[in-house]
PDB file of C-alpha atoms in Angstrom:
ATOM      1  CA  HIS A   1      -6.108  -5.884 -17.480  1.00 74.00           C
ATOM      2  CA  THR A   2      -6.299  -2.694 -15.446  1.00 84.00           C
ATOM      3  CA  VAL A   3      -3.545  -1.517 -13.128  1.00 89.00           C
ATOM      4  CA  ARG A   4      -4.973   0.105  -9.984  1.00 92.00           C
ATOM      5  CA  GLY A   5      -1.796   0.587  -7.973  1.00 95.00           C
ATOM      6  CA  TRP A   6       1.483  -0.845  -6.752  1.00 96.00           C
ATOM      7  CA  TYR A   7       3.013  -1.895  -3.440  1.00 95.00           C
ATOM      8  CA  ARG A   8       6.293  -1.921  -1.554  1.00 95.00           C
ATOM      9  CA  VAL A   9       7.273  -4.198   1.336  1.00 94.00           C
ATOM     10  CA  SER A  10       9.232  -2.768   4.255  1.00 92.00           C
ATOM     11  CA  ASN A  11      10.163  -3.879   7.754  1.00 89.00           C
ATOM     12  CA  LYS A  12      11.120  -0.319   8.770  1.00 86.00           C
ATOM     13  CA  ASP A  13       8.888   2.270   7.110  1.00 84.00           C
ATOM     14  CA  VAL A  14       5.384   3.007   8.339  1.00 86.00           C
ATOM     15  CA  GLU A  15       4.865   6.020   6.065  1.00 92.00           C
ATOM     16  CA  PRO A  16       5.593   6.481   2.354  1.00 95.00           C
ATOM     17  CA  ASN A  17       8.756   8.336   1.371  1.00 95.00           C
ATOM     18  CA  GLN A  18       9.600  10.711  -1.493  1.00 96.00           C
ATOM     19  CA  LYS A  19      10.614   7.853  -3.806  1.00 96.00           C
ATOM     20  CA  ASP A  20       7.226   6.199  -3.214  1.00 96.00           C
ATOM     21  CA  LEU A  21       5.497   9.421  -4.252  1.00 97.00           C
ATOM     22  CA  GLU A  22       7.650   9.784  -7.370  1.00 97.00           C
ATOM     23  CA  MET A  23       7.032   6.176  -8.418  1.00 97.00           C
ATOM     24  CA  THR A  24       3.295   6.448  -7.774  1.00 96.00           C
ATOM     25  CA  VAL A  25       3.028   9.632  -9.859  1.00 96.00           C
ATOM     26  CA  GLN A  26       4.988   8.023 -12.695  1.00 96.00           C
ATOM     27  CA  LEU A  27       2.985   4.788 -12.678  1.00 96.00           C
ATOM     28  CA  ALA A  28      -0.366   6.583 -12.316  1.00 95.00           C
ATOM     29  CA  SER A  29       0.342   8.793 -15.304  1.00 94.00           C
ATOM     30  CA  ARG A  30       1.161   5.743 -17.411  1.00 94.00           C
ATOM     31  CA  TYR A  31      -1.408   3.175 -16.275  1.00 94.00           C
ATOM     32  CA  SER A  32      -4.294   5.120 -14.749  1.00 92.00           C
ATOM     33  CA  PRO A  33      -4.296   8.797 -15.764  1.00 90.00           C
ATOM     34  CA  ASP A  34      -8.077   9.162 -15.441  1.00 90.00           C
ATOM     35  CA  SER A  35      -8.829   7.237 -12.247  1.00 90.00           C
ATOM     36  CA  THR A  36      -7.612   6.695  -8.705  1.00 91.00           C
ATOM     37  CA  PHE A  37      -4.242   4.958  -8.413  1.00 95.00           C
ATOM     38  CA  LEU A  38      -3.141   3.504  -5.069  1.00 95.00           C
ATOM     39  CA  PHE A  39       0.170   2.914  -3.345  1.00 95.00           C
ATOM     40  CA  THR A  40       0.201   0.180  -0.691  1.00 93.00           C
ATOM     41  CA  LEU A  41       2.882  -0.012   1.982  1.00 94.00           C
ATOM     42  CA  LEU A  42       3.070  -3.580   3.276  1.00 92.00           C
ATOM     43  CA  ARG A  43       4.717  -3.823   6.686  1.00 88.00           C
ATOM     44  CA  ALA A  44       6.682  -7.050   7.071  1.00 86.00           C
ATOM     45  CA  PRO A  45       7.692  -8.086  10.599  1.00 79.00           C
ATOM     46  CA  ALA A  46      11.289  -7.418  11.564  1.00 71.00           C
ATOM     47  CA  ASP A  47      13.378 -10.442  12.564  1.00 68.00           C
ATOM     48  CA  GLU A  48      13.188  -9.559  16.250  1.00 60.00           C
ATOM     49  CA  GLU A  49       9.395  -9.293  16.265  1.00 54.00           C
ATOM     50  CA  SER A  50       7.448 -12.312  17.432  1.00 51.00           C
ATOM     51  CA  LYS A  51       5.844 -14.106  14.521  1.00 54.00           C
ATOM     52  CA  ASP A  52       3.321 -15.670  16.916  1.00 54.00           C
ATOM     53  CA  GLU A  53       1.787 -12.334  17.872  1.00 56.00           C
ATOM     54  CA  LYS A  54      -1.453 -11.563  16.055  1.00 55.00           C
ATOM     55  CA  ASP A  55      -2.333  -7.977  15.234  1.00 56.00           C
ATOM     56  CA  ASP A  56      -5.920  -6.852  14.735  1.00 58.00           C
ATOM     57  CA  GLU A  57      -4.834  -4.439  12.007  1.00 64.00           C
ATOM     58  CA  PHE A  58      -3.989  -5.334   8.445  1.00 66.00           C
ATOM     59  CA  PRO A  59      -0.218  -5.268   7.875  1.00 82.00           C
ATOM     60  CA  PHE A  60      -0.585  -2.662   5.136  1.00 87.00           C
ATOM     61  CA  ALA A  61      -1.795   0.868   4.539  1.00 91.00           C
ATOM     62  CA  LEU A  62      -3.320   2.380   1.397  1.00 94.00           C
ATOM     63  CA  PHE A  63      -2.346   5.803   0.052  1.00 96.00           C
ATOM     64  CA  GLN A  64      -3.456   7.922  -2.901  1.00 95.00           C
ATOM     65  CA  ILE A  65      -2.071  11.060  -4.521  1.00 95.00           C
ATOM     66  CA  ASP A  66      -3.531  14.332  -3.267  1.00 93.00           C
ATOM     67  CA  ASP A  67      -1.888  17.718  -3.966  1.00 89.00           C
ATOM     68  CA  ASN A  68       1.483  16.136  -4.793  1.00 90.00           C
ATOM     69  CA  ALA A  69       1.539  14.051  -1.602  1.00 94.00           C
ATOM     70  CA  LEU A  70       0.601  10.498  -0.675  1.00 96.00           C
ATOM     71  CA  VAL A  71      -2.355  10.658   1.712  1.00 95.00           C
ATOM     72  CA  ALA A  72      -3.710   7.706   3.681  1.00 94.00           C
ATOM     73  CA  VAL A  73      -6.998   6.228   2.499  1.00 94.00           C
ATOM     74  CA  GLU A  74      -8.978   5.921   5.723  1.00 91.00           C
ATOM     75  CA  ASP A  75     -12.338   4.557   4.590  1.00 86.00           C
ATOM     76  CA  TRP A  76     -11.914   1.311   2.657  1.00 84.00           C
ATOM     77  CA  ALA A  77     -13.062  -2.274   2.892  1.00 82.00           C
ATOM     78  CA  MET A  78     -11.699  -5.590   1.705  1.00 77.00           C
ATOM     79  CA  GLU A  79     -13.640  -8.648   0.721  1.00 78.00           C
ATOM     80  CA  THR A  80     -12.029 -12.039   0.251  1.00 75.00           C
ATOM     81  CA  SER A  81     -13.325 -15.418  -0.720  1.00 77.00           C
ATOM     82  CA  GLN A  82     -13.114 -18.303   1.737  1.00 76.00           C
ATOM     83  CA  PRO A  83      -9.879 -19.840   0.299  1.00 74.00           C
ATOM     84  CA  GLU A  84      -8.073 -16.494   0.712  1.00 61.00           C
ATOM     85  CA  ARG A  85      -8.800 -16.286   4.439  1.00 53.00           C
TER      86      ARG A  85
END
């Protein structure tokens, strides 16, 4: 199999931190030294947030390494099969 990235779940952070960058660099050098490696920050709702509210945005953001920083990937698309929707 091919490893293309990793993810972290948070109910506080909306941006990656220094530890995320360090982990992404380490994992990319091991599993994907010659291709793009992604970090995904999955935003879980906090306890006080309404679970009934629907958001039009995906609850995650994609980042890739650029000049020793994690930079948001703006132009991406996701396709899912019917059972995953």
